[in-house]
Coordinates of C-alpha atoms in Angstrom, one line a residue:
Chain A
M1 CA 103.7 -155.4 58.9
P2 CA 104.5 -158.9 57.6
Y3 CA 107.9 -159.8 56.4
E4 CA 108.4 -160.2 52.7
L5 CA 110.6 -163.1 51.6
Y6 CA 112.1 -162.8 48.1
Y7 CA 113.4 -165.8 46.3
W8 CA 113.2 -167.7 43.0
P9 CA 109.7 -169.3 42.5
G10 CA 109.3 -173.1 42.2
I11 CA 112.1 -174.4 44.3
Q12 CA 113.0 -174.8 47.9
G13 CA 116.6 -173.7 47.4
R14 CA 118.3 -171.4 49.9
G15 CA 115.0 -169.7 50.6
E16 CA 113.8 -172.8 52.4
F17 CA 116.2 -172.2 55.3
V18 CA 114.4 -168.9 55.8
R19 CA 110.9 -170.3 55.4
L20 CA 111.5 -172.9 58.1
V21 CA 112.5 -170.2 60.6
L22 CA 109.5 -168.1 59.7
E23 CA 107.2 -171.1 60.0
E24 CA 108.6 -172.3 63.3
A25 CA 108.4 -168.8 64.7
G26 CA 104.8 -168.4 63.6
A27 CA 105.8 -165.2 62.0
S28 CA 103.6 -163.3 59.6
Y29 CA 105.2 -163.3 56.2
I30 CA 104.5 -163.1 52.5
D31 CA 106.3 -165.6 50.4
M32 CA 106.8 -163.4 47.4
A33 CA 107.8 -166.5 45.3
R34 CA 104.2 -167.6 45.5
E35 CA 102.7 -164.3 44.4
P36 CA 101.8 -163.6 40.7
N37 CA 104.7 -162.6 38.4
A38 CA 107.1 -163.7 41.2
E39 CA 110.2 -163.9 39.0
A40 CA 109.6 -160.5 37.4
T41 CA 109.0 -158.9 40.8
L42 CA 112.2 -160.5 42.1
T43 CA 114.3 -159.4 39.1
A44 CA 112.9 -155.8 39.3
F45 CA 113.7 -155.7 43.0
L46 CA 117.3 -156.8 42.4
E47 CA 117.7 -154.0 39.9
R48 CA 116.3 -151.2 42.0
A49 CA 118.6 -148.3 42.0
D50 CA 117.3 -146.7 45.2
L51 CA 118.4 -149.3 47.7
A52 CA 121.3 -148.5 49.9
H53 CA 121.7 -152.2 50.8
P54 CA 121.1 -154.1 47.6
S55 CA 121.5 -157.9 47.8
F56 CA 123.9 -159.6 45.5
A57 CA 121.4 -162.5 45.0
P58 CA 118.2 -163.9 46.6
P59 CA 117.1 -164.9 49.1
F60 CA 116.6 -161.6 50.9
L61 CA 114.1 -160.5 53.5
K62 CA 112.2 -157.2 53.7
D63 CA 111.2 -156.2 57.2
G64 CA 109.6 -152.7 56.8
E65 CA 112.4 -150.5 55.6
A66 CA 115.2 -153.0 56.4
I67 CA 116.4 -155.5 53.7
V68 CA 118.7 -158.3 54.7
G69 CA 120.3 -160.7 52.2
Q70 CA 122.5 -163.8 52.5
T71 CA 120.8 -166.8 54.1
A72 CA 123.0 -167.0 57.1
A73 CA 122.7 -163.2 57.8
I74 CA 118.9 -163.5 57.5
L75 CA 118.9 -166.3 60.0
L76 CA 121.1 -164.3 62.4
Y77 CA 118.6 -161.5 62.1
L78 CA 115.5 -163.6 62.6
G79 CA 117.1 -165.9 65.3
D80 CA 117.4 -162.9 67.6
R81 CA 113.9 -161.7 67.0
H82 CA 112.1 -165.0 67.4
H83 CA 114.0 -166.8 70.1
L84 CA 115.6 -169.2 67.7
A85 CA 119.2 -168.3 68.8
P86 CA 120.8 -168.4 72.2
S87 CA 120.9 -165.0 74.1
D88 CA 124.5 -165.3 75.3
A89 CA 127.1 -164.1 72.8
A90 CA 129.3 -167.2 72.7
H91 CA 126.5 -169.6 72.0
R92 CA 125.0 -167.2 69.5
L93 CA 128.2 -167.1 67.6
W94 CA 128.6 -170.9 67.7
V95 CA 125.1 -171.3 66.2
H96 CA 126.2 -168.9 63.4
Q97 CA 129.4 -170.8 62.9
I98 CA 127.4 -174.0 62.4
Q99 CA 125.1 -172.3 60.0
L100 CA 128.0 -171.1 57.9
T101 CA 129.3 -174.6 57.7
I102 CA 125.9 -175.7 56.6
A103 CA 126.1 -173.0 53.9
D104 CA 129.4 -174.5 52.7
L105 CA 127.7 -177.9 52.4
V106 CA 124.8 -176.4 50.4
G107 CA 127.3 -174.9 48.0
E108 CA 129.0 -178.2 47.6
A109 CA 125.7 -180.0 47.0
H110 CA 124.8 -177.5 44.3
D111 CA 128.2 -178.0 42.6
T112 CA 127.6 -181.7 42.2
H113 CA 125.3 -181.0 39.3
H114 CA 126.9 -177.8 38.2
P115 CA 130.7 -178.2 38.5
L116 CA 131.5 -176.3 35.4
G117 CA 129.4 -173.3 36.2
G118 CA 125.8 -171.9 36.3
D119 CA 125.8 -170.9 32.7
L120 CA 125.4 -174.5 31.5
Y121 CA 122.6 -176.9 32.0
Y122 CA 123.2 -180.1 33.9
E123 CA 122.7 -182.0 30.7
E124 CA 125.7 -180.1 29.3
Q125 CA 128.1 -181.2 32.1
K126 CA 127.0 -184.7 33.0
P127 CA 130.4 -186.4 32.9
E128 CA 131.9 -183.7 35.1
A129 CA 129.0 -183.8 37.4
S130 CA 129.4 -187.5 37.8
R131 CA 133.1 -187.0 38.8
R132 CA 132.3 -184.2 41.3
A133 CA 129.3 -186.1 42.8
K134 CA 131.5 -189.1 43.4
W135 CA 133.8 -187.2 45.7
F136 CA 130.8 -185.5 47.4
R137 CA 129.2 -188.9 47.9
K138 CA 132.3 -190.8 49.0
E139 CA 133.9 -188.3 51.3
R140 CA 132.1 -185.0 51.8
I141 CA 128.6 -186.1 53.0
Q142 CA 130.2 -188.4 55.5
K143 CA 132.6 -185.8 56.8
Y144 CA 129.8 -183.2 57.2
L145 CA 127.4 -185.6 58.9
D146 CA 130.1 -186.9 61.2
W147 CA 130.8 -183.3 62.2
F148 CA 127.1 -182.7 63.1
E149 CA 127.0 -186.0 65.0
T150 CA 130.1 -185.1 66.9
I151 CA 128.7 -181.6 67.8
L152 CA 125.5 -183.2 69.1
A153 CA 127.4 -185.8 71.1
R154 CA 129.5 -183.1 72.7
N155 CA 126.8 -180.6 73.5
P156 CA 127.1 -180.3 77.3
D157 CA 123.3 -179.5 77.5
G158 CA 122.3 -182.8 75.8
D159 CA 122.4 -184.3 72.3
A160 CA 118.9 -183.3 71.3
H161 CA 120.0 -179.9 69.9
L162 CA 123.1 -178.6 68.2
V163 CA 123.5 -175.8 70.7
G164 CA 122.1 -175.5 74.2
D165 CA 118.8 -177.3 75.2
T166 CA 116.4 -175.4 73.0
L167 CA 115.7 -175.2 69.3
S168 CA 117.9 -172.9 67.2
Y169 CA 117.8 -171.9 63.5
A170 CA 120.8 -174.3 63.0
D171 CA 118.7 -177.2 64.1
L172 CA 116.1 -176.3 61.5
S173 CA 118.8 -175.9 58.8
L174 CA 120.3 -179.3 59.7
F175 CA 116.8 -180.9 59.2
Q176 CA 116.6 -179.2 55.8
I177 CA 120.1 -180.5 54.8
V178 CA 119.2 -184.0 55.7
E179 CA 115.9 -183.8 53.8
G180 CA 117.8 -182.5 50.8
L181 CA 120.6 -185.1 50.9
L182 CA 118.0 -187.9 51.3
Y183 CA 116.2 -186.7 48.2
A184 CA 119.3 -186.2 46.1
F185 CA 121.6 -189.0 47.3
P186 CA 119.2 -191.5 48.9
N187 CA 121.5 -194.6 48.8
T188 CA 124.5 -192.8 50.2
T189 CA 122.6 -190.7 52.8
K190 CA 120.5 -193.6 54.2
A191 CA 123.7 -195.6 54.8
I192 CA 125.4 -192.7 56.6
L193 CA 122.3 -191.8 58.6
A194 CA 122.0 -195.4 59.9
K195 CA 125.3 -194.7 61.7
S196 CA 124.3 -191.2 62.8
P197 CA 121.7 -191.7 65.5
R198 CA 121.8 -188.2 66.9
V199 CA 121.4 -186.5 63.5
S200 CA 118.6 -188.9 62.7
A201 CA 116.8 -188.1 66.0
L202 CA 117.2 -184.4 65.4
R203 CA 115.6 -184.7 62.0
M204 CA 112.6 -186.5 63.5
M205 CA 112.3 -184.1 66.3
V206 CA 112.2 -181.1 64.0
A207 CA 109.7 -182.8 61.6
Q208 CA 107.4 -183.4 64.6
R209 CA 107.3 -179.9 65.9
P210 CA 103.7 -178.8 65.5
R211 CA 104.3 -175.8 63.2
I212 CA 106.9 -177.5 61.1
R213 CA 104.7 -180.6 60.8
A214 CA 101.8 -178.4 59.6
Y215 CA 104.0 -176.6 57.2
L216 CA 105.5 -179.7 55.7
K217 CA 102.0 -181.0 55.0
S218 CA 100.8 -177.7 53.5
D219 CA 101.1 -176.6 49.9
R220 CA 103.4 -173.8 51.1
R221 CA 106.2 -176.4 51.1
V222 CA 107.4 -176.6 47.5
K223 CA 108.4 -180.1 46.6
L224 CA 112.0 -180.9 46.0
N225 CA 112.7 -181.1 42.3
E226 CA 115.4 -181.0 39.6
Q227 CA 115.5 -177.2 39.4
G228 CA 116.8 -176.6 42.9
I229 CA 120.0 -177.2 44.9
F230 CA 119.2 -180.8 46.0
R231 CA 118.4 -182.7 42.7
H232 CA 117.8 -186.4 42.4
Y233 CA 119.7 -187.7 39.4
P234 CA 119.9 -191.4 40.0
E235 CA 123.2 -191.6 38.0
L236 CA 124.8 -189.3 40.6
D237 CA 124.0 -191.7 43.5
D238 CA 125.4 -195.0 42.2
Chain B
M5 CA 146.9 -163.5 76.3
P6 CA 147.6 -163.3 72.5
Y7 CA 145.1 -164.7 70.0
E8 CA 146.2 -167.9 68.3
L9 CA 145.3 -168.2 64.6
Y10 CA 145.3 -171.7 63.1
Y11 CA 145.5 -172.2 59.4
W12 CA 147.4 -174.1 56.7
P13 CA 151.0 -173.1 56.5
G14 CA 152.5 -171.6 53.3
I15 CA 149.4 -169.9 51.8
Q16 CA 147.3 -166.8 52.3
G17 CA 144.0 -168.6 51.8
R18 CA 141.1 -167.8 54.0
G19 CA 143.4 -167.2 56.9
E20 CA 144.5 -163.9 55.3
F21 CA 141.2 -162.3 55.9
V22 CA 141.7 -162.8 59.6
R23 CA 145.4 -161.8 59.5
L24 CA 144.5 -158.4 57.9
V25 CA 142.0 -157.7 60.7
L26 CA 144.5 -158.7 63.4
E27 CA 147.2 -156.6 61.8
E28 CA 145.0 -153.5 61.3
A29 CA 143.8 -153.8 64.9
G30 CA 147.4 -154.0 66.2
A31 CA 146.2 -157.1 68.1
S32 CA 148.7 -159.4 69.8
Y33 CA 148.5 -162.8 68.0
I34 CA 150.5 -165.9 67.2
D35 CA 150.2 -167.0 63.6
M36 CA 150.4 -170.8 64.3
A37 CA 151.0 -171.4 60.6
R38 CA 154.4 -169.9 61.1
E39 CA 155.4 -172.0 64.1
P40 CA 157.4 -175.2 63.8
N41 CA 155.4 -178.3 62.8
A42 CA 152.5 -176.1 61.9
E43 CA 150.6 -178.6 59.8
A44 CA 150.9 -181.4 62.4
T45 CA 149.8 -178.9 65.2
L46 CA 146.8 -177.9 63.1
T47 CA 145.8 -181.4 62.3
A48 CA 146.1 -182.5 65.9
F49 CA 143.9 -179.6 67.0
L50 CA 141.2 -180.5 64.4
E51 CA 141.2 -184.0 65.8
R52 CA 141.0 -183.0 69.5
A53 CA 138.2 -184.9 71.2
D54 CA 137.8 -182.5 74.1
L55 CA 136.5 -179.5 72.3
A56 CA 132.8 -178.6 72.6
H57 CA 133.1 -176.3 69.6
P58 CA 135.3 -178.1 67.1
S59 CA 135.7 -176.4 63.8
F60 CA 134.9 -178.2 60.6
A61 CA 138.0 -176.7 58.9
P62 CA 140.6 -174.0 59.3
P63 CA 140.9 -171.1 59.8
F64 CA 139.9 -170.9 63.4
L65 CA 140.9 -168.5 66.1
K66 CA 141.7 -169.3 69.8
D67 CA 141.0 -166.5 72.2
G68 CA 141.7 -168.0 75.7
E69 CA 139.1 -170.7 76.1
A70 CA 137.0 -169.5 73.2
I71 CA 137.5 -171.0 69.8
V72 CA 135.8 -169.5 66.7
G73 CA 135.8 -171.0 63.2
Q74 CA 134.5 -170.0 59.8
T75 CA 136.2 -166.9 58.4
A76 CA 133.1 -164.6 58.4
A77 CA 132.2 -165.6 62.0
I78 CA 135.8 -164.9 63.1
L79 CA 135.6 -161.4 61.6
L80 CA 132.2 -160.9 63.2
Y81 CA 133.9 -161.7 66.5
L82 CA 137.0 -159.6 66.0
G83 CA 135.1 -156.7 64.4
D84 CA 133.2 -156.0 67.5
R85 CA 136.3 -156.2 69.7
H86 CA 138.6 -154.0 67.6
H87 CA 136.2 -151.3 66.3
L88 CA 136.3 -152.7 62.8
A89 CA 132.5 -153.0 62.6
P90 CA 129.8 -150.5 63.1
S91 CA 128.2 -150.4 66.6
D92 CA 124.6 -150.1 65.4
A93 CA 122.9 -153.4 64.7
A94 CA 121.7 -152.6 61.1
H95 CA 125.0 -151.5 59.8
R96 CA 126.8 -154.3 61.7
L97 CA 124.6 -156.8 59.9
W98 CA 125.1 -155.1 56.5
V99 CA 128.9 -155.4 56.9
H100 CA 128.4 -159.1 57.7
Q101 CA 126.1 -159.6 54.6
I102 CA 128.9 -158.0 52.5
Q103 CA 131.4 -160.4 54.1
L104 CA 129.3 -163.4 53.3
T105 CA 129.1 -162.3 49.7
I106 CA 132.9 -162.0 49.6
A107 CA 133.0 -165.6 51.0
D108 CA 130.9 -166.7 48.1
L109 CA 133.3 -165.0 45.7
V110 CA 136.3 -166.8 47.4
G111 CA 134.6 -170.1 47.0
E112 CA 134.0 -169.4 43.3
A113 CA 137.6 -168.3 42.8
H114 CA 138.8 -171.6 44.4
D115 CA 136.5 -173.7 42.1
T116 CA 138.1 -172.2 39.0
H117 CA 141.1 -174.5 39.5
H118 CA 139.3 -177.3 41.3
P119 CA 135.9 -177.7 39.6
L120 CA 135.8 -181.5 39.9
G121 CA 136.7 -181.5 43.6
G122 CA 139.5 -181.2 46.1
D123 CA 140.6 -184.8 45.8
L124 CA 142.3 -184.2 42.5
Y125 CA 145.2 -181.9 41.6
Y126 CA 144.7 -179.0 39.3
E127 CA 146.8 -180.9 36.7
E128 CA 144.2 -183.6 36.7
Q129 CA 141.3 -181.3 35.9
K130 CA 142.8 -178.7 33.5
P131 CA 140.2 -178.8 30.7
E132 CA 137.4 -178.6 33.3
A133 CA 139.2 -175.7 35.1
S134 CA 139.5 -173.9 31.8
R135 CA 135.8 -174.1 31.3
R136 CA 134.9 -173.0 34.8
A137 CA 137.4 -170.2 34.7
K138 CA 136.0 -168.9 31.5
W139 CA 132.6 -168.3 33.1
F140 CA 134.2 -166.8 36.2
R141 CA 136.3 -164.5 34.1
K142 CA 133.6 -163.5 31.6
E143 CA 130.7 -163.0 34.0
R144 CA 131.3 -163.5 37.7
I145 CA 134.3 -161.2 38.4
Q146 CA 132.4 -158.4 36.7
K147 CA 129.2 -159.0 38.5
Y148 CA 130.9 -159.1 41.9
L149 CA 133.0 -156.0 41.3
D150 CA 130.0 -154.1 39.9
W151 CA 128.2 -154.9 43.1
F152 CA 131.0 -153.6 45.3
E153 CA 131.2 -150.5 43.1
T154 CA 127.5 -150.0 43.5
I155 CA 127.5 -150.3 47.2
L156 CA 130.3 -147.8 47.5
A157 CA 128.5 -145.4 45.2
R158 CA 125.3 -145.7 47.3
N159 CA 126.9 -145.4 50.7
P160 CA 125.2 -142.3 52.2
D161 CA 128.3 -141.6 54.3
G162 CA 130.5 -141.4 51.3
D163 CA 132.2 -143.7 48.8
A164 CA 135.5 -144.2 50.6
H165 CA 134.2 -147.2 52.7
L166 CA 131.7 -150.0 52.1
V167 CA 129.7 -149.1 55.2
G168 CA 129.6 -145.9 57.1
D169 CA 132.6 -143.5 57.2
T170 CA 135.1 -145.7 58.9
L171 CA 137.1 -148.8 58.1
S172 CA 135.4 -152.1 58.6
Y173 CA 136.5 -155.7 58.2
A174 CA 134.6 -155.8 54.9
D175 CA 136.9 -153.1 53.5
L176 CA 139.9 -155.1 54.5
S177 CA 138.4 -158.2 52.9
L178 CA 137.6 -156.3 49.6
F179 CA 141.2 -155.2 49.4
Q180 CA 142.3 -158.9 49.8
I181 CA 139.8 -160.0 47.1
V182 CA 141.1 -157.4 44.6
E183 CA 144.8 -158.4 45.4
G184 CA 143.9 -162.1 44.8
L185 CA 142.0 -161.5 41.6
L186 CA 144.8 -159.3 40.2
Y187 CA 147.2 -162.1 41.0
A188 CA 145.1 -164.9 39.5
F189 CA 143.4 -163.2 36.6
P190 CA 145.5 -160.0 35.9
N191 CA 144.2 -159.4 32.4
T192 CA 140.5 -159.7 33.3
T193 CA 140.8 -157.9 36.6
K194 CA 142.8 -154.9 35.4
A195 CA 140.3 -154.3 32.6
I196 CA 137.4 -154.3 35.1
L197 CA 139.2 -152.3 37.7
A198 CA 139.8 -149.6 35.1
K199 CA 136.1 -149.1 35.1
S200 CA 135.7 -149.4 38.9
P201 CA 137.1 -146.2 40.3
R202 CA 135.7 -146.6 43.8
V203 CA 136.9 -150.2 44.3
S204 CA 140.3 -149.2 43.0
A205 CA 140.4 -146.2 45.4
L206 CA 139.4 -148.4 48.3
R207 CA 142.2 -150.9 47.5
M208 CA 144.8 -148.1 47.5
M209 CA 143.4 -146.6 50.7
V210 CA 143.6 -149.9 52.6
A211 CA 147.2 -150.6 51.2
Q212 CA 148.3 -147.2 52.6
R213 CA 147.0 -147.6 56.1
P214 CA 150.1 -147.6 58.2
R215 CA 149.7 -151.0 59.9
I216 CA 148.6 -152.7 56.7
R217 CA 151.4 -151.1 54.8
A218 CA 154.0 -152.3 57.3
Y219 CA 152.4 -155.8 57.3
L220 CA 152.4 -156.1 53.5
K221 CA 156.1 -155.3 53.4
S222 CA 156.9 -157.7 56.2
D223 CA 157.7 -161.4 55.9
R224 CA 154.5 -162.1 57.9
R225 CA 152.7 -161.6 54.6
V226 CA 153.0 -165.0 52.7
K227 CA 153.3 -164.4 49.0
L228 CA 150.4 -165.5 46.8
N229 CA 151.3 -168.8 45.2
E230 CA 149.8 -171.8 43.3
Q231 CA 148.9 -173.7 46.5
G232 CA 146.3 -171.2 47.7
I233 CA 142.9 -170.0 46.6
F234 CA 144.0 -167.3 44.2
R235 CA 146.4 -169.1 41.8
H236 CA 148.0 -167.6 38.7
Y237 CA 147.7 -170.1 35.8
P238 CA 148.1 -168.0 32.7
E239 CA 146.0 -170.5 30.7
L240 CA 143.0 -169.6 32.9
D241 CA 143.2 -165.9 32.2
D242 CA 143.2 -165.8 28.4

């Protein structure tokens, strides 16, 4: 039975971290965001009263009777099943720790355009977004990418992967982060990447994996846009 | 060898979720935040160049040679070792999913007083904090506590615990969330708790566990204050 991935239609968002894992794994899945009436289906699922494990928010993954929510928990689940996580416990936990730090970065990236809350449009909080984005651009992107560069440099199994010498879901997620940052903050991110050779190389390595390459060229890959987490507002990247 | 917990001195913060687990487990640990020169020790540790698994930020836990960062990952690690997580994989993942949702709530609670970023004091972003806190107070606290109440109600093993019929680290963390919300937003939170009997009962149950009760009365429990995540600014709870 194929997996069913539930997420908001029309954006990459947090769902994209799951899609990249499913695509790299060659897993059979239905992207429910691309089905007819996707938003109504998602909302109805979130409101189902018969689920013992309801998710607080999308994305969530349905695997037969099992439903798993929270992006990092979904990747923990899929990583084990599709050989995208180390088999020994210590490295498995380290991959997860990296993923949780990526989740923090995703939250901060979102808040650059919504510092006052999700109940207002970006256009209603532009001065505040400008202030928050400035801090993110001047300090936070650098600090996060430095950390990834450091981890790669210190990996005793070589600097091609974040953990061990094979691909993990954290590598796929770092690729996605870099793509998102380059889209939203191209000036800032290009300058930092120029001094981050290992992160840059990892990004290229992931993009060239056959299944990821095919996916990125396909129409299954939603284009980054100004409804998602990584939004390009030129005024926020000055 | 005792665990060493590294975190910022003087606040409960994210470190408190780890402390509650260590206390309930009766584990031997050194709270490095209470040692002399705690902040300098922490900063020096974060800057160590010899660690293969450096943490991006505190809290992190040292267990012999192993170092684990990210609150939810630390709890995943400790939960297995101290019987504060279910042994079967599906329930173990469900506890973790709940913990990750708690982590999201913690992030939102922090942003009520720092919507523009961590590089400014609260006093420099009061109007923006007022706006962000309003949304948190009017919509988000309710939505999160409703979700916890629903999970408890739907637990097939009874509504005394979030998962299964024994205490898990998620129960301890929900207790901590409620304590924090009651401190920071007493008016709002009391009104919601009055309609959340299961969450209220869980809070009392955790507070009365012998080791937690002893801990809460001890001077090891830092008092909530206006340097941490849950801060009581009366103007944000109107």
